[in-house]
Amino acid sequence: MTGARAALRRAGIAFALFPLLALLAPLIAREKPWITGRAGETILSAPVPFDPDGVDLDRRLTPPGRRHLLGTDELGRDVLARVLHGARLSFAAGLLASALALGLGAALGTLAGWAGGRTDRAVLLVLQIVQALPALVLVIAGAAFLRPSFLVAALLIALTGWTDAARLVRAGTQRLRNQAFVDAARASGASDARLLFVHVLPHALPPALATLPYVLGSAVLTEAGLSFLGLGAPPPAASWGRALAEARNLLPDAWWCVLPPGFALFLLVFTARRLGDAFLGRRGDVQSRLA
Amino acid sequence: MLRFLLRRVASALMTLLGVLALVFGLVTAAPGDAASLAARAGGNRAVPVSPEALAAFRHLYGLDRPVAERFVTWTLRALRLDFGRSLVDGQPVADRVARALPTTLALNIAALLLACLVGVPLGVAAARRPGGRLDRISGFVCDALFSTPSFVLGLLLLLVFSGWLRVTPLFADAETGLRGFVLPVVTLTLASLALVARFVRVCVAAALADPAALAGRARGEGPPAEIGRALRRSAASFAAMGAALVPAVVSGSILVERVFSLPGAGGLLAEAVFARDLPTVLALTLLSAAVVVAASLAGDLVTAAFDPRTADADEALPGGVTP
């Protein structure tokens, strides 16, 4: 058990780096110095002294060096600053989309499991329809009708990501609905709402909540894919997906534009999945990997 | 068994009808109807289109009919694979899709075959010693592959093999021939390989830990017979895995075709979205849904053939995977 606990702590710390970086990015990477002297001279500059949108056409596509640790892109913007700020967008999109997806899934799963009968069948039909469309296809088709933006992307991703949570909560609610302790509460006059919120949901929700890291990981992947296709948050927002799309046309020269956002994306998804594995405490479980 | 088959086919048809309704609903609810979209997509945006022309267009295409009637007409035409004409070049959508499809199919079938050819032996080898060195290494590699977006993988391969080693072309076209297909196929293979190898490993390890395997060992069966039995016992789960792989493959193929600028269905979808070419977007959306539903149906039927208990389970949810 201590092994599992240590694994959870390690995974948690690794994963927590991303929200931390996302929160601190405007402090770490900014052109304005941390401390300015009276005459306006720089006393202490930020660790990455560049704004993510700071265009510098004299320094386009400089390779990594002392001034720009990870080089600059085709507009002379510092790659490190953009990757750091990109963490904000990716993490926020992933978190928003996965929270919405879990909320929606929990609500529909509870409804289906608790009401049963016709309602159950209706929810299952909707679930099957959403599952019949590959996530990216549904999100792209939706993006074709709406103006691309951060919020639209997160909403569309949530609309595709709720099905697994709904299945889990539905199964849990069904299993618990007729347990002896629920019957006892019902017999002693508890209302439907009380039965649901006090007796059933506290047991039915945790399995679905434990999948949050997986859902977040796949939401981040879908957002990056959408941005890569040019359908995510519009420019000039620093986005890993779009940075990669821009870098594609610079190949084979500007390798420093490809590797940092690609690696950041990988690391965020990888640590999220590790956290999910640690939550579930069972490595090699395949069902949750299909998300 | 027959009842199960009929029920699953009916449920698959219901799902497809639901997808049709969803897609139709999207079109109907979208801001700006087909007439104004066609006016915008077809010509110069600076030239205003008169309201009379828009009304004539709507009448010509039956857009002034009631919604229910339009849905029925639209569905009947979709069933005949008639999706109208593209707003980009005026070609029938079905022809454009048919031209793009062979590339996508060749790419994905090759990638899936390769993923199985490599993934199944790898999974079996890892399962023979759970926790052994091979198991841990392949587990880590698969985890890493699983967390890498397919388009990042593609870009990396492109950087190394086309940029640095210069053995493959940067942009695939007719001149580069088959060489242009190597990297996309490898990218998609690696993307599916992780799932196949890990899934096979879990199933085979479970089957090898089973008392039946112990009984076989006690009778003096060698490893080949033992593994053959384990694979047979897992066949039902493999069918479910194959079906679950399809949506991921479709999504991955869209991005990978974009990375390698291949003229496939995924690339067509991305292009059509940019051009706001709704008929093409809708046709491709429906096509991908049909592929996924068909795969899920086939997976369920194969699962039931290998393991009749699944057919008896009343609450069996189609498309679910149980390792």
Coordinates of C-alpha atoms in Angstrom, one line a residue:
Chain A
M1 CA 0.0 0.0 0.0
T2 CA 2.9 2.4 0.8
G3 CA 4.2 1.7 -2.8
A4 CA 0.8 2.8 -4.2
R5 CA 0.8 5.9 -2.0
A6 CA 4.3 6.9 -3.0
A7 CA 3.4 6.4 -6.6
L8 CA 0.4 8.6 -6.2
R9 CA 2.5 11.3 -4.5
R10 CA 5.2 11.2 -7.3
A11 CA 2.5 11.3 -10.0
G12 CA 0.7 14.2 -8.2
I13 CA 3.9 16.3 -7.9
A14 CA 4.9 15.7 -11.5
F15 CA 1.5 16.7 -12.7
A16 CA 1.2 19.7 -10.3
L17 CA 4.1 21.3 -12.2
F18 CA 1.8 22.2 -15.0
P19 CA -0.8 24.3 -13.2
L20 CA 2.1 25.9 -11.3
L21 CA 3.9 26.8 -14.6
A22 CA 0.6 27.9 -16.1
L23 CA -0.1 30.2 -13.1
L24 CA 3.4 31.6 -12.9
A25 CA 4.1 31.9 -16.7
P26 CA 3.3 35.7 -16.8
L27 CA 5.8 36.2 -14.0
I28 CA 8.5 33.9 -15.4
A29 CA 8.3 35.0 -19.0
R30 CA 7.8 38.7 -19.3
E31 CA 9.8 41.6 -20.8
K32 CA 9.1 43.9 -17.9
P33 CA 11.9 43.4 -15.3
W34 CA 11.1 42.1 -11.9
I35 CA 12.8 45.1 -10.2
T36 CA 13.5 48.4 -12.0
G37 CA 15.8 51.0 -10.7
R38 CA 14.9 54.6 -10.2
A39 CA 16.4 55.7 -13.5
G40 CA 14.5 52.9 -15.3
E41 CA 17.5 50.6 -15.5
T42 CA 17.0 46.9 -15.0
I43 CA 18.1 45.5 -11.6
L44 CA 16.5 42.1 -11.8
S45 CA 15.0 40.8 -15.0
A46 CA 12.5 38.0 -15.3
P47 CA 14.2 34.5 -15.8
V48 CA 12.8 34.5 -19.4
P49 CA 12.9 38.2 -20.3
F50 CA 10.6 38.1 -23.3
D51 CA 6.8 38.6 -23.8
P52 CA 5.2 35.7 -25.6
D53 CA 3.8 38.1 -28.2
G54 CA 7.0 40.1 -28.4
V55 CA 7.7 40.2 -32.2
D56 CA 11.3 40.9 -33.1
L57 CA 11.7 40.7 -36.9
D58 CA 15.5 41.3 -36.6
R59 CA 15.8 38.0 -34.8
R60 CA 13.7 35.7 -36.8
L61 CA 14.4 31.9 -36.5
T62 CA 17.5 32.3 -34.3
P63 CA 18.7 28.9 -33.1
P64 CA 18.8 28.2 -29.3
G65 CA 21.6 30.3 -27.7
R66 CA 22.4 32.4 -24.7
R67 CA 19.9 35.1 -25.5
H68 CA 17.0 32.9 -26.5
L69 CA 17.4 29.6 -24.6
L70 CA 15.1 27.7 -27.0
G71 CA 15.5 30.0 -30.1
T72 CA 12.9 32.2 -31.8
D73 CA 10.1 31.4 -34.2
E74 CA 9.5 32.9 -37.7
L75 CA 8.3 36.2 -36.2
G76 CA 11.2 36.4 -33.8
R77 CA 9.1 35.5 -30.7
D78 CA 10.9 33.7 -27.9
V79 CA 10.0 30.0 -28.1
L80 CA 10.5 29.3 -24.4
A81 CA 8.2 32.2 -23.5
R82 CA 5.5 31.0 -25.9
V83 CA 5.8 27.4 -24.6
L84 CA 5.4 28.6 -21.0
H85 CA 2.4 30.7 -21.8
G86 CA 1.0 27.9 -24.0
A87 CA 0.7 25.8 -20.8
R88 CA -1.9 28.2 -19.6
L89 CA -4.1 27.7 -22.7
S90 CA -3.6 23.9 -22.9
F91 CA -4.1 23.3 -19.2
A92 CA -7.1 25.7 -18.9
A93 CA -8.8 24.1 -22.0
G94 CA -8.1 20.6 -20.7
L95 CA -9.4 21.4 -17.2
L96 CA -12.5 23.3 -18.3
A97 CA -13.4 20.6 -20.9
S98 CA -12.8 17.7 -18.6
A99 CA -14.7 19.3 -15.7
L100 CA -17.7 20.0 -18.0
A101 CA -17.5 16.5 -19.4
L102 CA -17.5 14.9 -16.0
G103 CA -20.4 17.2 -14.8
L104 CA -22.4 16.4 -17.9
G105 CA -21.6 12.7 -17.7
A106 CA -22.5 12.5 -14.0
A107 CA -25.8 14.3 -14.5
L108 CA -26.9 12.2 -17.4
G109 CA -25.6 9.0 -15.8
T110 CA -27.5 9.7 -12.6
L111 CA -30.6 10.5 -14.5
A112 CA -30.4 7.3 -16.6
G113 CA -29.5 5.1 -13.7
W114 CA -32.0 6.5 -11.2
A115 CA -35.0 7.0 -13.5
G116 CA -34.5 3.8 -15.5
G117 CA -37.0 2.7 -18.2
R118 CA -37.7 5.1 -21.1
T119 CA -35.4 7.8 -19.7
D120 CA -32.6 5.3 -19.4
R121 CA -33.0 4.1 -23.0
A122 CA -33.1 7.7 -24.3
V123 CA -29.9 8.6 -22.5
L124 CA -28.2 5.4 -23.8
L125 CA -29.3 6.3 -27.4
V126 CA -27.7 9.7 -27.1
L127 CA -24.6 8.1 -25.6
Q128 CA -24.3 5.7 -28.5
I129 CA -24.8 8.5 -31.1
V130 CA -22.0 10.6 -29.5
Q131 CA -19.8 7.5 -29.3
A132 CA -20.4 6.7 -33.0
L133 CA -18.6 9.9 -33.9
P134 CA -14.9 10.0 -33.4
A135 CA -14.2 12.8 -31.0
L136 CA -12.1 14.8 -33.3
V137 CA -14.6 14.5 -36.2
L138 CA -17.5 15.7 -34.0
V139 CA -15.3 18.6 -32.7
I140 CA -14.2 19.6 -36.2
A141 CA -17.7 19.4 -37.6
G142 CA -18.9 21.6 -34.7
A143 CA -16.0 24.0 -35.3
A144 CA -17.0 24.3 -38.9
F145 CA -20.2 26.0 -37.9
L146 CA -19.0 28.1 -35.0
R147 CA -16.3 30.8 -34.9
P148 CA -13.1 29.1 -33.5
S149 CA -12.4 30.3 -30.0
F150 CA -11.0 28.9 -26.7
L151 CA -14.5 28.5 -25.2
V152 CA -16.0 26.8 -28.3
A153 CA -13.2 24.3 -28.4
A154 CA -13.6 23.5 -24.7
L155 CA -17.4 23.1 -25.0
L156 CA -17.2 20.9 -28.0
I157 CA -14.6 18.7 -26.4
A158 CA -16.8 18.4 -23.3
L159 CA -19.7 17.4 -25.5
T160 CA -17.7 14.4 -26.8
G161 CA -15.9 13.4 -23.6
W162 CA -18.8 12.8 -21.2
T163 CA -19.7 9.2 -22.3
D164 CA -17.4 7.2 -20.1
A165 CA -18.3 9.1 -17.0
A166 CA -22.0 8.7 -17.8
R167 CA -21.5 4.9 -18.1
L168 CA -19.7 4.6 -14.8
V169 CA -22.2 6.8 -12.9
R170 CA -25.1 5.0 -14.5
A171 CA -23.8 1.6 -13.5
G172 CA -23.1 2.8 -10.0
T173 CA -26.5 4.3 -9.5
Q174 CA -28.2 1.2 -10.8
R175 CA -26.2 -1.0 -8.5
L176 CA -26.9 1.1 -5.4
R177 CA -30.5 1.9 -6.1
N178 CA -31.8 -1.4 -4.7
Q179 CA -29.2 -1.9 -1.9
A180 CA -30.5 -2.7 1.6
F181 CA -29.3 0.6 3.1
V182 CA -31.0 2.6 0.4
D183 CA -34.2 0.7 0.9
A184 CA -33.9 1.3 4.7
A185 CA -33.5 5.0 4.1
R186 CA -36.5 5.0 1.8
A187 CA -38.6 3.1 4.3
S188 CA -37.8 5.6 7.0
G189 CA -39.3 8.3 4.7
A190 CA -36.3 9.9 3.0
S191 CA -37.1 12.0 0.0
D192 CA -35.9 11.0 -3.5
A193 CA -33.4 13.9 -3.4
R194 CA -32.1 12.9 0.0
L195 CA -31.7 9.3 -1.2
L196 CA -29.9 10.4 -4.3
F197 CA -27.6 13.0 -2.8
V198 CA -26.9 11.5 0.6
H199 CA -27.0 7.7 0.0
V200 CA -26.3 7.0 -3.6
L201 CA -24.2 9.6 -5.3
P202 CA -21.4 9.6 -2.6
H203 CA -20.7 6.0 -3.7
A204 CA -21.5 6.3 -7.4
L205 CA -19.5 9.4 -8.2
P206 CA -15.9 8.6 -7.1
P207 CA -15.2 6.0 -9.8
A208 CA -16.1 8.6 -12.4
L209 CA -14.1 11.4 -10.6
A210 CA -11.0 9.2 -10.6
T211 CA -11.0 9.2 -14.4
L212 CA -10.5 13.0 -14.4
P213 CA -6.8 12.8 -15.3
Y214 CA -7.5 10.6 -18.3
V215 CA -10.3 12.8 -19.5
L216 CA -8.1 15.8 -19.0
G217 CA -5.3 14.1 -21.0
S218 CA -7.5 13.3 -23.9
A219 CA -9.1 16.8 -23.8
V220 CA -5.6 18.3 -24.0
L221 CA -4.9 16.1 -27.0
T222 CA -8.1 17.0 -28.8
E223 CA -7.5 20.7 -28.1
A224 CA -4.0 20.4 -29.5
G225 CA -5.3 18.6 -32.5
L226 CA -7.9 21.3 -33.1
S227 CA -5.3 24.0 -32.7
F228 CA -3.0 22.2 -35.0
L229 CA -5.7 22.2 -37.7
G230 CA -6.2 26.0 -37.0
L231 CA -9.6 25.6 -35.3
G232 CA -8.6 26.3 -31.7
A233 CA -8.0 29.6 -30.0
P234 CA -7.3 32.2 -32.7
P235 CA -3.9 34.0 -33.0
P236 CA -1.9 35.5 -31.4
A237 CA -2.7 33.3 -28.4
A238 CA 0.3 31.1 -27.6
S239 CA -0.9 27.6 -28.3
W240 CA 1.2 24.5 -28.6
G241 CA -1.0 23.0 -31.3
R242 CA -0.7 26.1 -33.5
A243 CA 3.0 26.5 -32.8
L244 CA 3.5 23.0 -34.2
A245 CA 1.4 23.7 -37.3
E246 CA 3.5 26.8 -38.0
A247 CA 6.7 24.9 -37.3
R248 CA 5.6 22.2 -39.8
N249 CA 6.1 24.6 -42.7
L250 CA 9.6 25.6 -41.4
L251 CA 10.9 22.0 -41.5
P252 CA 13.6 20.9 -41.9
D253 CA 15.3 24.0 -40.6
A254 CA 13.7 25.2 -37.4
W255 CA 13.8 22.1 -35.3
W256 CA 13.8 24.2 -32.2
C257 CA 10.2 25.3 -33.0
V258 CA 9.0 21.7 -33.2
L259 CA 10.6 20.0 -30.2
P260 CA 9.7 22.3 -27.3
P261 CA 5.9 22.5 -27.8
G262 CA 5.8 18.8 -28.8
F263 CA 7.6 17.7 -25.7
A264 CA 5.5 20.0 -23.5
L265 CA 2.3 18.5 -24.9
F266 CA 3.7 15.0 -24.4
L267 CA 4.7 15.7 -20.9
L268 CA 1.4 17.2 -19.8
V269 CA -0.6 14.2 -21.2
F270 CA 1.9 11.7 -19.9
T271 CA 1.9 13.0 -16.3
A272 CA -1.9 13.3 -16.4
R273 CA -2.2 9.6 -17.4
R274 CA 0.4 8.6 -14.8
L275 CA -1.8 10.4 -12.2
G276 CA -4.8 8.6 -13.5
D277 CA -3.0 5.2 -13.2
A278 CA -2.0 6.1 -9.6
F279 CA -5.6 7.0 -8.8
L280 CA -6.8 3.7 -10.1
G281 CA -3.9 1.9 -8.5
R282 CA -3.8 -0.7 -11.2
R283 CA -1.3 -0.3 -14.0
G284 CA -2.1 -2.0 -17.3
D285 CA -5.8 -1.5 -16.9
V286 CA -6.9 -1.1 -20.5
Q287 CA -10.5 0.0 -20.3
S288 CA -9.6 3.4 -19.0
R289 CA -7.0 3.8 -21.7
L290 CA -9.4 3.9 -24.5
A291 CA -10.7 7.3 -23.7
Chain B
M1 CA -28.2 -15.6 -30.7
L2 CA -30.5 -14.6 -33.5
R3 CA -32.4 -12.3 -31.2
F4 CA -29.1 -10.7 -30.1
L5 CA -28.0 -10.2 -33.8
L6 CA -31.3 -8.6 -34.7
R7 CA -31.2 -6.4 -31.6
R8 CA -27.7 -5.2 -32.3
V9 CA -28.4 -4.5 -36.0
A10 CA -31.5 -2.5 -35.0
S11 CA -29.5 -0.6 -32.4
A12 CA -26.8 0.2 -34.9
L13 CA -29.4 1.5 -37.4
M14 CA -31.0 3.6 -34.7
T15 CA -27.6 5.0 -33.9
L16 CA -26.9 5.9 -37.5
L17 CA -30.4 7.5 -37.8
G18 CA -29.5 9.5 -34.6
V19 CA -26.2 10.7 -36.2
L20 CA -28.1 11.7 -39.3
A21 CA -30.6 13.7 -37.1
L22 CA -27.7 15.3 -35.1
V23 CA -25.8 16.3 -38.3
F24 CA -29.0 17.6 -39.9
G25 CA -29.8 19.5 -36.6
L26 CA -26.4 21.1 -36.8
V27 CA -27.0 22.3 -40.3
T28 CA -30.4 23.6 -39.5
A29 CA -29.4 25.4 -36.3
A30 CA -26.2 26.8 -37.7
P31 CA -26.0 30.6 -38.1
G32 CA -26.3 31.5 -41.7
D33 CA -28.1 29.0 -43.9
A34 CA -26.8 27.1 -47.0
A35 CA -27.9 29.9 -49.3
S36 CA -25.8 32.7 -47.7
L37 CA -23.0 30.2 -47.2
A38 CA -23.0 29.2 -50.8
A39 CA -23.1 32.9 -51.8
R40 CA -20.1 33.6 -49.6
A41 CA -18.1 30.5 -50.4
G42 CA -18.9 30.5 -54.1
G43 CA -17.6 33.9 -55.1
N44 CA -16.1 37.2 -54.1
R45 CA -17.1 38.2 -50.7
A46 CA -17.0 41.9 -51.6
V47 CA -19.9 41.5 -54.0
P48 CA -23.3 41.6 -52.2
V49 CA -25.9 39.0 -53.2
S50 CA -29.4 40.4 -53.6
P51 CA -32.1 39.0 -51.3
E52 CA -34.1 37.9 -54.4
A53 CA -31.2 35.7 -55.5
L54 CA -31.0 34.2 -52.0
A55 CA -34.7 33.5 -52.1
A56 CA -34.4 31.9 -55.5
F57 CA -31.6 29.7 -54.3
R58 CA -33.6 28.7 -51.2
H59 CA -36.5 27.8 -53.4
L60 CA -34.3 25.9 -55.9
Y61 CA -32.8 23.7 -53.2
G62 CA -36.1 23.3 -51.2
L63 CA -34.8 25.3 -48.2
D64 CA -38.2 27.0 -47.9
R65 CA -39.9 23.7 -47.2
P66 CA -40.8 22.6 -43.6
V67 CA -38.0 21.2 -41.5
A68 CA -39.5 17.7 -41.1
E69 CA -39.9 17.4 -44.9
R70 CA -36.4 18.5 -45.5
F71 CA -35.1 16.0 -43.0
V72 CA -36.8 13.1 -44.8
T73 CA -35.7 14.2 -48.3
W74 CA -32.2 14.8 -47.0
T75 CA -32.0 11.4 -45.3
L76 CA -33.3 9.6 -48.4
R77 CA -30.7 11.3 -50.5
A78 CA -27.9 10.6 -48.0
L79 CA -28.9 6.9 -48.1
R80 CA -28.3 7.0 -51.9
L81 CA -24.9 8.6 -51.1
D82 CA -26.1 11.8 -52.8
F83 CA -24.7 14.6 -50.7
G84 CA -25.1 17.4 -53.2
R85 CA -22.3 19.4 -54.7
S86 CA -19.3 20.9 -53.0
L87 CA -19.4 24.6 -52.4
V88 CA -15.8 24.8 -53.3
D89 CA -15.6 23.5 -56.9
G90 CA -19.2 22.4 -57.6
Q91 CA -18.2 18.8 -58.0
P92 CA -20.5 16.1 -56.5
V93 CA -19.4 15.5 -52.9
A94 CA -19.6 11.8 -53.4
D95 CA -17.0 12.0 -56.1
R96 CA -14.6 14.1 -54.1
V97 CA -14.9 11.7 -51.2
A98 CA -14.4 8.7 -53.4
R99 CA -11.2 10.2 -54.8
A100 CA -9.8 10.8 -51.3
L101 CA -10.8 7.5 -49.8
P102 CA -8.3 5.1 -51.3
T103 CA -5.4 7.0 -49.8
T104 CA -6.9 7.0 -46.4
L105 CA -7.9 3.3 -46.5
A106 CA -4.5 2.1 -47.8
L107 CA -2.8 4.2 -45.1
N108 CA -5.0 2.9 -42.2
I109 CA -5.2 -0.7 -43.3
A110 CA -1.4 -0.9 -43.7
A111 CA -0.9 0.8 -40.3
L112 CA -3.4 -1.5 -38.5
L113 CA -1.9 -4.7 -40.0
L114 CA 1.6 -3.6 -39.1
A115 CA 0.5 -2.6 -35.6
C116 CA -1.0 -6.1 -35.1
L117 CA 2.1 -7.8 -36.6
V118 CA 4.4 -6.1 -34.1
G119 CA 2.0 -5.5 -31.2
V120 CA 0.6 -9.0 -30.7
P121 CA 4.1 -10.8 -30.4
L122 CA 5.3 -7.9 -28.2
G123 CA 2.2 -8.2 -26.0
V124 CA 2.6 -12.0 -25.7
A125 CA 6.3 -11.7 -24.9
A126 CA 5.6 -9.1 -22.2
A127 CA 2.8 -11.2 -20.8
R128 CA 4.9 -14.3 -20.3
R129 CA 6.8 -12.6 -17.5
P130 CA 4.6 -10.0 -15.9
G131 CA 6.9 -7.5 -14.1
G132 CA 9.9 -8.8 -16.0
R133 CA 12.4 -6.5 -17.8
L134 CA 10.7 -6.7 -21.2
D135 CA 7.3 -6.1 -19.6
R136 CA 8.5 -3.0 -17.8
I137 CA 10.3 -1.6 -20.8
S138 CA 7.5 -2.2 -23.2
G139 CA 5.0 -0.9 -20.7
F140 CA 6.9 2.4 -20.4
V141 CA 7.4 2.7 -24.1
C142 CA 3.7 2.0 -24.8
D143 CA 2.7 4.5 -22.1
A144 CA 4.9 7.1 -23.7
L145 CA 3.6 6.4 -27.2
F146 CA 0.1 6.6 -25.9
S147 CA 0.7 10.1 -24.5
T148 CA 2.2 11.4 -27.7
P149 CA -0.2 13.0 -30.0
S150 CA -0.1 11.4 -33.4
F151 CA 0.7 14.6 -35.1
V152 CA 3.7 15.3 -32.8
L153 CA 5.0 11.8 -33.5
G154 CA 4.6 12.5 -37.3
L155 CA 6.4 15.8 -37.0
L156 CA 9.3 14.2 -35.1
L157 CA 9.7 11.5 -37.7
L158 CA 9.5 14.1 -40.4
L159 CA 12.2 16.1 -38.6
V160 CA 14.5 13.1 -38.2
F161 CA 14.0 11.2 -41.4
S162 CA 13.1 14.0 -43.9
G163 CA 15.0 16.8 -42.3
W164 CA 18.2 15.4 -40.9
L165 CA 18.7 12.0 -42.7
R166 CA 16.9 13.1 -45.9
V167 CA 15.7 9.6 -46.7
T168 CA 12.0 10.4 -47.1
P169 CA 10.3 13.4 -48.8
L170 CA 9.1 16.4 -46.8
F171 CA 5.9 16.7 -48.8
A172 CA 4.3 13.6 -50.4
D173 CA 3.1 14.0 -54.0
A174 CA 2.7 11.9 -57.1
E175 CA 6.4 12.0 -57.9
T176 CA 7.6 10.7 -54.5
G177 CA 5.4 7.6 -55.0
L178 CA 5.4 5.0 -52.2
R179 CA 8.3 6.6 -50.4
G180 CA 5.9 9.4 -49.3
F181 CA 3.8 6.8 -47.6
V182 CA 6.4 5.3 -45.4
L183 CA 6.4 7.9 -42.6
P184 CA 2.6 8.3 -42.4
V185 CA 2.2 4.6 -42.1
V186 CA 4.9 4.3 -39.5
T187 CA 3.3 7.2 -37.5
L188 CA -0.1 5.6 -37.5
T189 CA 1.4 2.2 -36.7
L190 CA 3.2 3.5 -33.7
A191 CA 0.0 5.3 -32.6
S192 CA -2.0 2.1 -32.6
L193 CA 0.8 -0.2 -31.5
A194 CA 0.7 1.0 -27.9
L195 CA -2.9 0.0 -27.5
V196 CA -2.6 -3.3 -29.3
A197 CA 0.5 -4.4 -27.3
R198 CA -0.8 -3.4 -23.9
F199 CA -4.2 -4.9 -24.5
V200 CA -2.8 -8.2 -25.7
R201 CA -0.5 -8.2 -22.7
V202 CA -3.3 -7.8 -20.3
C203 CA -5.5 -10.4 -21.9
V204 CA -2.8 -13.0 -22.3
A205 CA -1.4 -12.5 -18.8
A206 CA -4.9 -13.0 -17.4
A207 CA -5.3 -16.2 -19.5
L208 CA -1.9 -17.5 -18.5
A209 CA -2.7 -16.9 -14.8
D210 CA -5.9 -18.9 -15.2
P211 CA -6.2 -22.4 -13.7
A212 CA -6.8 -23.8 -17.2
A213 CA -3.3 -22.7 -18.1
L214 CA -1.9 -24.4 -15.0
A215 CA -3.8 -27.6 -15.9
G216 CA -2.2 -27.4 -19.4
R217 CA 1.2 -27.1 -17.9
A218 CA 0.5 -30.0 -15.6
R219 CA -0.3 -32.1 -18.7
G220 CA 3.1 -31.2 -20.0
E221 CA 2.1 -28.6 -22.7
G222 CA 4.9 -26.5 -24.0
P223 CA 4.9 -22.7 -24.3
P224 CA 3.5 -22.7 -27.9
A225 CA 0.4 -24.7 -27.0
E226 CA 0.0 -22.6 -23.9
I227 CA 0.1 -19.3 -25.7
G228 CA -2.1 -20.6 -28.5
R229 CA -4.7 -21.4 -25.9
A230 CA -4.3 -18.0 -24.1
L231 CA -4.7 -16.2 -27.5
R232 CA -7.8 -18.3 -28.3
R233 CA -9.3 -17.6 -24.9
S234 CA -8.8 -13.8 -25.5
A235 CA -10.2 -13.7 -29.0
A236 CA -13.5 -12.2 -27.9
S237 CA -11.7 -9.4 -26.1
F238 CA -9.5 -8.8 -29.2
A239 CA -12.6 -8.3 -31.3
A240 CA -13.8 -5.7 -28.9
M241 CA -10.4 -4.0 -28.9
G242 CA -10.4 -3.8 -32.7
A243 CA -13.7 -2.1 -32.7
A244 CA -12.6 0.4 -30.0
L245 CA -9.5 1.2 -32.0
V246 CA -11.4 2.5 -35.0
P247 CA -12.5 5.9 -33.7
A248 CA -8.9 6.6 -32.5
V249 CA -7.6 5.6 -35.9
V250 CA -10.1 7.9 -37.7
S251 CA -9.2 10.8 -35.5
G252 CA -5.5 10.1 -35.8
S253 CA -5.7 9.8 -39.6
I254 CA -7.1 13.3 -39.9
L255 CA -4.2 14.9 -38.2
V256 CA -1.5 12.6 -39.7
E257 CA -2.8 13.3 -43.2
R258 CA -2.5 17.0 -42.4
V259 CA 1.1 16.6 -41.2
F260 CA 2.2 14.9 -44.3
S261 CA -0.1 16.8 -46.6
L262 CA -1.6 13.7 -48.0
P263 CA -4.7 14.0 -50.3
G264 CA -6.8 11.7 -48.1
A265 CA -10.3 11.9 -46.5
G266 CA -8.9 13.4 -43.3
G267 CA -7.1 16.1 -45.3
L268 CA -10.3 16.7 -47.2
L269 CA -12.3 17.2 -44.0
A270 CA -9.8 19.7 -42.7
E271 CA -9.9 21.6 -46.0
A272 CA -13.6 21.5 -46.2
V273 CA -14.0 23.0 -42.7
F274 CA -11.8 25.9 -43.6
A275 CA -13.7 26.5 -46.8
R276 CA -17.0 26.2 -44.9
D277 CA -17.9 23.6 -47.4
L278 CA -20.8 22.1 -45.5
P279 CA -21.9 19.3 -47.8
T280 CA -18.4 17.8 -47.8
V281 CA -18.1 18.2 -44.0
L282 CA -21.4 16.5 -43.5
A283 CA -20.7 13.6 -45.9
L284 CA -17.4 12.9 -44.2
T285 CA -18.9 13.1 -40.7
L286 CA -21.6 10.6 -41.7
L287 CA -19.0 8.4 -43.3
S288 CA -16.8 8.3 -40.2
A289 CA -19.8 7.6 -38.0
A290 CA -20.9 4.8 -40.4
V291 CA -17.4 3.3 -40.2
V292 CA -17.4 3.4 -36.4
V293 CA -20.9 1.9 -36.0
A294 CA -20.1 -0.8 -38.5
A295 CA -16.8 -1.7 -36.6
S296 CA -18.6 -1.7 -33.3
L297 CA -21.3 -4.0 -34.7
A298 CA -18.8 -6.3 -36.2
G299 CA -16.8 -6.3 -33.0
D300 CA -19.9 -7.2 -30.9
L301 CA -20.9 -10.0 -33.3
V302 CA -17.4 -11.5 -33.3
T303 CA -17.3 -11.2 -29.5
A304 CA -20.7 -13.0 -29.2
A305 CA -19.5 -15.7 -31.6
F306 CA -16.5 -16.5 -29.4
D307 CA -18.2 -15.9 -26.1
P308 CA -22.0 -16.7 -26.3
R309 CA -22.5 -15.3 -22.7
T310 CA -22.2 -11.8 -24.0
A311 CA -25.2 -12.4 -26.3
D312 CA -27.3 -13.5 -23.4
A313 CA -26.4 -10.5 -21.2
D314 CA -29.5 -8.4 -21.5
E315 CA -28.0 -5.1 -20.4
A316 CA -25.0 -5.5 -22.7
L317 CA -24.0 -2.1 -23.9
P318 CA -22.7 -2.1 -27.4
G319 CA -19.2 -0.8 -27.9
G320 CA -18.1 -1.5 -24.4
V321 CA -14.7 -3.1 -23.8
T322 CA -14.1 -5.6 -21.1
P323 CA -10.6 -7.0 -20.9

